[in-house]
PDB file of C-alpha atoms in Angstrom:
ATOM      1  CA  ASP A   1       4.659  31.492 -14.442  1.00  0.00           C
ATOM      2  CA  SER A   2       4.640  34.667 -12.380  1.00  0.00           C
ATOM      3  CA  ASP A   3       5.553  38.168 -13.562  1.00  0.00           C
ATOM      4  CA  TRP A   4       8.563  38.306 -11.245  1.00  0.00           C
ATOM      5  CA  ALA A   5       9.990  35.088 -12.707  1.00  0.00           C
ATOM      6  CA  ARG A   6       9.700  35.860 -16.423  1.00  0.00           C
ATOM      7  CA  PRO A   7      11.400  35.132 -18.783  1.00  0.00           C
ATOM      8  CA  PHE A   8      12.364  32.019 -16.799  1.00  0.00           C
ATOM      9  CA  GLN A   9      10.032  29.047 -16.541  1.00  0.00           C
ATOM     10  CA  LEU A  10      10.122  27.828 -12.945  1.00  0.00           C
ATOM     11  CA  VAL A  11       7.462  25.111 -13.083  1.00  0.00           C
ATOM     12  CA  ASP A  12       5.765  22.754 -15.539  1.00  0.00           C
ATOM     13  CA  LYS A  13       2.375  23.541 -17.085  1.00  0.00           C
ATOM     14  CA  ASP A  14       0.574  22.023 -14.082  1.00  0.00           C
ATOM     15  CA  ARG A  15       2.473  24.481 -11.809  1.00  0.00           C
ATOM     16  CA  ALA A  16       3.398  21.685  -9.401  1.00  0.00           C
ATOM     17  CA  PHE A  17       5.705  22.492  -6.482  1.00  0.00           C
ATOM     18  CA  GLU A  18       7.608  19.291  -7.223  1.00  0.00           C
ATOM     19  CA  ALA A  19       8.368  20.637 -10.718  1.00  0.00           C
ATOM     20  CA  ALA A  20       9.895  23.830  -9.301  1.00  0.00           C
ATOM     21  CA  ILE A  21      12.170  21.884  -6.952  1.00  0.00           C
ATOM     22  CA  GLY A  22      13.149  19.465  -9.732  1.00  0.00           C
ATOM     23  CA  ARG A  23      14.002  22.310 -12.117  1.00  0.00           C
ATOM     24  CA  LEU A  24      16.072  24.057  -9.436  1.00  0.00           C
ATOM     25  CA  LYS A  25      18.029  20.869  -8.700  1.00  0.00           C
ATOM     26  CA  ARG A  26      18.654  20.083 -12.393  1.00  0.00           C
ATOM     27  CA  HIS A  27      19.770  23.658 -13.087  1.00  0.00           C
ATOM     28  CA  THR A  28      22.163  23.613 -10.129  1.00  0.00           C
ATOM     29  CA  ARG A  29      23.637  20.229 -11.135  1.00  0.00           C
ATOM     30  CA  ARG A  30      24.076  21.375 -14.747  1.00  0.00           C
ATOM     31  CA  TYR A  31      25.960  24.549 -13.854  1.00  0.00           C
ATOM     32  CA  THR A  32      27.828  23.501 -10.711  1.00  0.00           C
ATOM     33  CA  GLY A  33      28.052  19.717 -10.888  1.00  0.00           C
ATOM     34  CA  ILE A  34      26.773  19.617  -7.303  1.00  0.00           C
ATOM     35  CA  GLU A  35      23.610  17.900  -6.054  1.00  0.00           C
ATOM     36  CA  PRO A  36      21.957  20.710  -4.071  1.00  0.00           C
ATOM     37  CA  GLU A  37      20.196  20.411  -0.761  1.00  0.00           C
ATOM     38  CA  VAL A  38      17.022  22.472  -0.743  1.00  0.00           C
ATOM     39  CA  TRP A  39      16.049  24.161   2.505  1.00  0.00           C
ATOM     40  CA  ILE A  40      12.886  26.240   2.517  1.00  0.00           C
ATOM     41  CA  THR A  41      13.156  28.691   5.379  1.00  0.00           C
ATOM     42  CA  GLU A  42       9.955  30.736   5.086  1.00  0.00           C
ATOM     43  CA  TRP A  43       6.847  28.867   3.927  1.00  0.00           C
ATOM     44  CA  GLY A  44       3.389  30.115   4.708  1.00  0.00           C
ATOM     45  CA  PHE A  45       0.250  31.878   3.582  1.00  0.00           C
ATOM     46  CA  LYS A  46      -0.846  35.376   4.553  1.00  0.00           C
ATOM     47  CA  LEU A  47      -4.398  35.427   5.879  1.00  0.00           C
ATOM     48  CA  GLY A  48      -6.721  37.519   3.738  1.00  0.00           C
ATOM     49  CA  SER A  49      -4.511  37.239   0.645  1.00  0.00           C
ATOM     50  CA  ARG A  50      -5.540  35.306  -2.480  1.00  0.00           C
ATOM     51  CA  HIS A  51      -4.348  31.833  -3.464  1.00  0.00           C
ATOM     52  CA  ALA A  52      -5.590  30.011  -6.571  1.00  0.00           C
ATOM     53  CA  GLY A  53      -8.285  32.674  -6.916  1.00  0.00           C
ATOM     54  CA  GLU A  54      -9.709  32.260  -3.410  1.00  0.00           C
ATOM     55  CA  GLU A  55      -9.225  34.022  -0.107  1.00  0.00           C
ATOM     56  CA  VAL A  56      -6.702  32.504   2.267  1.00  0.00           C
ATOM     57  CA  THR A  57      -8.637  31.742   5.450  1.00  0.00           C
ATOM     58  CA  GLU A  58      -7.468  30.227   8.734  1.00  0.00           C
ATOM     59  CA  ASP A  59      -9.083  26.904   7.808  1.00  0.00           C
ATOM     60  CA  ARG A  60      -7.456  26.896   4.372  1.00  0.00           C
ATOM     61  CA  VAL A  61      -4.001  27.455   5.893  1.00  0.00           C
ATOM     62  CA  ALA A  62      -4.676  24.579   8.316  1.00  0.00           C
ATOM     63  CA  ALA A  63      -5.457  22.317   5.354  1.00  0.00           C
ATOM     64  CA  PHE A  64      -2.427  23.499   3.345  1.00  0.00           C
ATOM     65  CA  LEU A  65       0.121  23.105   6.160  1.00  0.00           C
ATOM     66  CA  PRO A  66       0.420  19.288   6.390  1.00  0.00           C
ATOM     67  CA  ARG A  67       0.209  19.030   2.599  1.00  0.00           C
ATOM     68  CA  ALA A  68       3.154  21.422   2.289  1.00  0.00           C
ATOM     69  CA  TYR A  69       5.339  19.168   4.448  1.00  0.00           C
ATOM     70  CA  VAL A  70       4.429  15.978   2.580  1.00  0.00           C
ATOM     71  CA  LEU A  71       4.885  17.627  -0.832  1.00  0.00           C
ATOM     72  CA  ALA A  72       8.248  19.043   0.263  1.00  0.00           C
ATOM     73  CA  GLU A  73       9.378  15.585   1.387  1.00  0.00           C
ATOM     74  CA  ALA A  74       8.167  14.075  -1.904  1.00  0.00           C
ATOM     75  CA  ALA A  75      10.126  16.717  -3.841  1.00  0.00           C
ATOM     76  CA  GLY A  76      13.342  15.953  -1.936  1.00  0.00           C
ATOM     77  CA  VAL A  77      13.430  19.081   0.225  1.00  0.00           C
ATOM     78  CA  GLN A  78      15.701  18.620   3.263  1.00  0.00           C
ATOM     79  CA  ALA A  79      13.903  21.121   5.522  1.00  0.00           C
ATOM     80  CA  LEU A  80      10.753  23.200   5.406  1.00  0.00           C
ATOM     81  CA  CYS A  81      10.337  25.869   8.079  1.00  0.00           C
ATOM     82  CA  TRP A  82       6.940  27.471   8.607  1.00  0.00           C
ATOM     83  CA  PHE A  83       6.744  31.266   8.557  1.00  0.00           C
ATOM     84  CA  SER A  84       6.011  32.125  11.256  1.00  0.00           C
ATOM     85  CA  MET A  85       5.163  30.915  14.754  1.00  0.00           C
ATOM     86  CA  HIS A  86       3.260  34.087  15.651  1.00  0.00           C
ATOM     87  CA  ASP A  87       2.027  37.213  13.896  1.00  0.00           C
ATOM     88  CA  ALA A  88       4.578  39.981  13.839  1.00  0.00           C
ATOM     89  CA  VAL A  89       5.404  43.011  11.728  1.00  0.00           C
ATOM     90  CA  ASP A  90       5.033  40.987   8.497  1.00  0.00           C
ATOM     91  CA  GLY A  91       1.308  40.502   9.069  1.00  0.00           C
ATOM     92  CA  PRO A  92      -1.003  37.579   9.748  1.00  0.00           C
ATOM     93  CA  TYR A  93       1.192  34.611   8.792  1.00  0.00           C
ATOM     94  CA  GLY A  94       1.516  33.052  12.224  1.00  0.00           C
ATOM     95  CA  LEU A  95       0.334  29.831  13.755  1.00  0.00           C
ATOM     96  CA  ILE A  96      -0.569  32.014  16.745  1.00  0.00           C
ATOM     97  CA  ASP A  97      -2.271  35.401  16.390  1.00  0.00           C
ATOM     98  CA  ARG A  98      -1.228  38.605  18.158  1.00  0.00           C
ATOM     99  CA  THR A  99      -3.509  37.864  21.134  1.00  0.00           C
ATOM    100  CA  GLY A 100      -1.907  34.451  21.725  1.00  0.00           C
ATOM    101  CA  ARG A 101      -4.802  32.466  20.218  1.00  0.00           C
ATOM    102  CA  LYS A 102      -3.698  29.241  18.539  1.00  0.00           C
ATOM    103  CA  ARG A 103      -5.027  29.237  14.993  1.00  0.00           C
ATOM    104  CA  PRO A 104      -6.335  26.097  13.251  1.00  0.00           C
ATOM    105  CA  ALA A 105      -2.934  25.870  11.501  1.00  0.00           C
ATOM    106  CA  PHE A 106      -1.238  25.514  14.917  1.00  0.00           C
ATOM    107  CA  LYS A 107      -3.590  22.623  15.705  1.00  0.00           C
ATOM    108  CA  ALA A 108      -2.941  21.071  12.262  1.00  0.00           C
ATOM    109  CA  TYR A 109       0.822  21.340  12.848  1.00  0.00           C
ATOM    110  CA  ALA A 110       0.501  19.684  16.263  1.00  0.00           C
ATOM    111  CA  ALA A 111      -1.759  16.926  14.885  1.00  0.00           C
ATOM    112  CA  MET A 112       0.593  16.346  11.947  1.00  0.00           C
ATOM    113  CA  ASN A 113       3.543  15.886  14.302  1.00  0.00           C
ATOM    114  CA  ARG A 114       1.567  13.593  16.592  1.00  0.00           C
ATOM    115  CA  LEU A 115       0.157  11.446  13.763  1.00  0.00           C
ATOM    116  CA  ILE A 116       2.976  11.253  11.227  1.00  0.00           C
ATOM    117  CA  GLY A 117       6.054  12.386  13.154  1.00  0.00           C
ATOM    118  CA  GLY A 118       8.740   9.739  12.855  1.00  0.00           C
ATOM    119  CA  HIS A 119       7.229   8.285   9.679  1.00  0.00           C
ATOM    120  CA  THR A 120       9.137   8.212   6.399  1.00  0.00           C
ATOM    121  CA  LEU A 121       7.564   8.959   3.052  1.00  0.00           C
ATOM    122  CA  SER A 122       7.625   5.671   1.140  1.00  0.00           C
ATOM    123  CA  ARG A 123       5.823   6.424  -2.100  1.00  0.00           C
ATOM    124  CA  ARG A 124       3.087   8.249  -3.900  1.00  0.00           C
ATOM    125  CA  LEU A 125      -0.154   6.242  -4.174  1.00  0.00           C
ATOM    126  CA  SER A 126      -2.092   8.557  -6.488  1.00  0.00           C
ATOM    127  CA  GLU A 127      -1.462   9.006 -10.200  1.00  0.00           C
ATOM    128  CA  GLU A 128       1.867  10.685 -10.955  1.00  0.00           C
ATOM    129  CA  GLY A 129       0.412  12.671 -13.854  1.00  0.00           C
ATOM    130  CA  HIS A 130      -2.024  14.533 -11.612  1.00  0.00           C
ATOM    131  CA  ARG A 131       0.206  16.447  -9.189  1.00  0.00           C
ATOM    132  CA  THR A 132      -2.040  19.492  -8.726  1.00  0.00           C
ATOM    133  CA  ARG A 133      -5.557  18.172  -9.185  1.00  0.00           C
ATOM    134  CA  GLY A 134      -7.675  15.284  -8.037  1.00  0.00           C
ATOM    135  CA  LEU A 135      -6.860  12.873  -5.250  1.00  0.00           C
ATOM    136  CA  GLN A 136      -3.372  13.158  -3.778  1.00  0.00           C
ATOM    137  CA  ALA A 137      -2.243  10.224  -1.636  1.00  0.00           C
ATOM    138  CA  TYR A 138       1.093   9.239  -0.107  1.00  0.00           C
ATOM    139  CA  LEU A 139       2.193   6.216   1.897  1.00  0.00           C
ATOM    140  CA  LEU A 140       4.230   6.894   5.035  1.00  0.00           C
ATOM    141  CA  THR A 141       5.832   4.154   7.100  1.00  0.00           C
ATOM    142  CA  GLN A 142       7.406   3.723  10.508  1.00  0.00           C
ATOM    143  CA  GLY A 143       8.654   0.171  10.935  1.00  0.00           C
ATOM    144  CA  PRO A 144       5.669  -2.092  10.259  1.00  0.00           C
ATOM    145  CA  ARG A 145       3.187   0.771  10.727  1.00  0.00           C
ATOM    146  CA  LYS A 146       1.727   2.213   7.513  1.00  0.00           C
ATOM    147  CA  LEU A 147      -0.150   5.445   7.237  1.00  0.00           C
ATOM    148  CA  ILE A 148      -1.766   7.036   4.197  1.00  0.00           C
ATOM    149  CA  MET A 149      -2.053  10.797   3.920  1.00  0.00           C
ATOM    150  CA  ALA A 150      -4.603  11.835   1.310  1.00  0.00           C
ATOM    151  CA  TRP A 151      -6.411  14.981   0.258  1.00  0.00           C
ATOM    152  CA  GLN A 152      -8.582  16.223  -2.564  1.00  0.00           C
ATOM    153  CA  ALA A 153      -6.857  19.026  -4.473  1.00  0.00           C
ATOM    154  CA  ASP A 154      -9.922  20.334  -6.284  1.00  0.00           C
ATOM    155  CA  ASN A 155     -12.938  19.658  -4.031  1.00  0.00           C
ATOM    156  CA  ARG A 156     -14.456  16.835  -6.047  1.00  0.00           C
ATOM    157  CA  ALA A 157     -15.568  13.522  -4.600  1.00  0.00           C
ATOM    158  CA  GLN A 158     -12.863  10.882  -5.057  1.00  0.00           C
ATOM    159  CA  SER A 159     -12.080   7.459  -3.691  1.00  0.00           C
ATOM    160  CA  LEU A 160      -8.892   5.596  -2.985  1.00  0.00           C
ATOM    161  CA  THR A 161      -8.937   1.830  -3.430  1.00  0.00           C
ATOM    162  CA  LEU A 162      -6.621  -0.054  -1.097  1.00  0.00           C
ATOM    163  CA  ASP A 163      -5.185  -3.512  -1.571  1.00  0.00           C
ATOM    164  CA  ASP A 164      -7.261  -6.262   0.039  1.00  0.00           C
ATOM    165  CA  ASP A 165      -4.583  -6.901   2.668  1.00  0.00           C
ATOM    166  CA  TRP A 166      -4.933  -3.376   4.104  1.00  0.00           C
ATOM    167  CA  ALA A 167      -7.120  -2.694   7.117  1.00  0.00           C
ATOM    168  CA  VAL A 168      -8.241   0.787   8.139  1.00  0.00           C
ATOM    169  CA  SER A 169      -7.732   1.378  11.852  1.00  0.00           C
ATOM    170  CA  GLY A 170      -8.589   5.071  11.928  1.00  0.00           C
ATOM    171  CA  VAL A 171      -9.350   8.131   9.845  1.00  0.00           C
ATOM    172  CA  PHE A 172      -8.273  11.627  10.845  1.00  0.00           C
ATOM    173  CA  GLY A 173      -9.375  14.669   8.906  1.00  0.00           C
ATOM    174  CA  VAL A 174      -9.093  18.395   8.593  1.00  0.00           C
ATOM    175  CA  ASP A 175     -12.172  20.066   7.142  1.00  0.00           C
TER     176      ASP A 175
END
């Protein structure tokens, strides 16, 4: 529901990313009869800008980055490319700043690849009706290995109850 999009409605009332991708796919199928592949070639957040009413900081981008990849996978996006590797003429979007310093987002990207690279998104564990608030949790698998990626979308204490046959072997976090 942005000025540039009106009069078109791009997302549902909850403004979920998944809704935007779903609407795009349905619209394309309706008018072309083709199931589209969605490739997102420039995803990122400009440092110092505003997002959801708050300043975009280096730590916030680091927290958003792995979520963006999981949400894109859940929405059926074929590829999501981060914009950009290093700061350039477009401003402070990079994983690396102009001096060559690796930002927290670079470290989050590396950790994400190390921890969940090779895994496949199996299913959503959190409530489907709450796509943009509350606890968000997804199950990823690689052969017999299971991994849960979870985050709190609105900074409120939440818990995730696992089946009794699950055992936690490690917890990795981004503050």
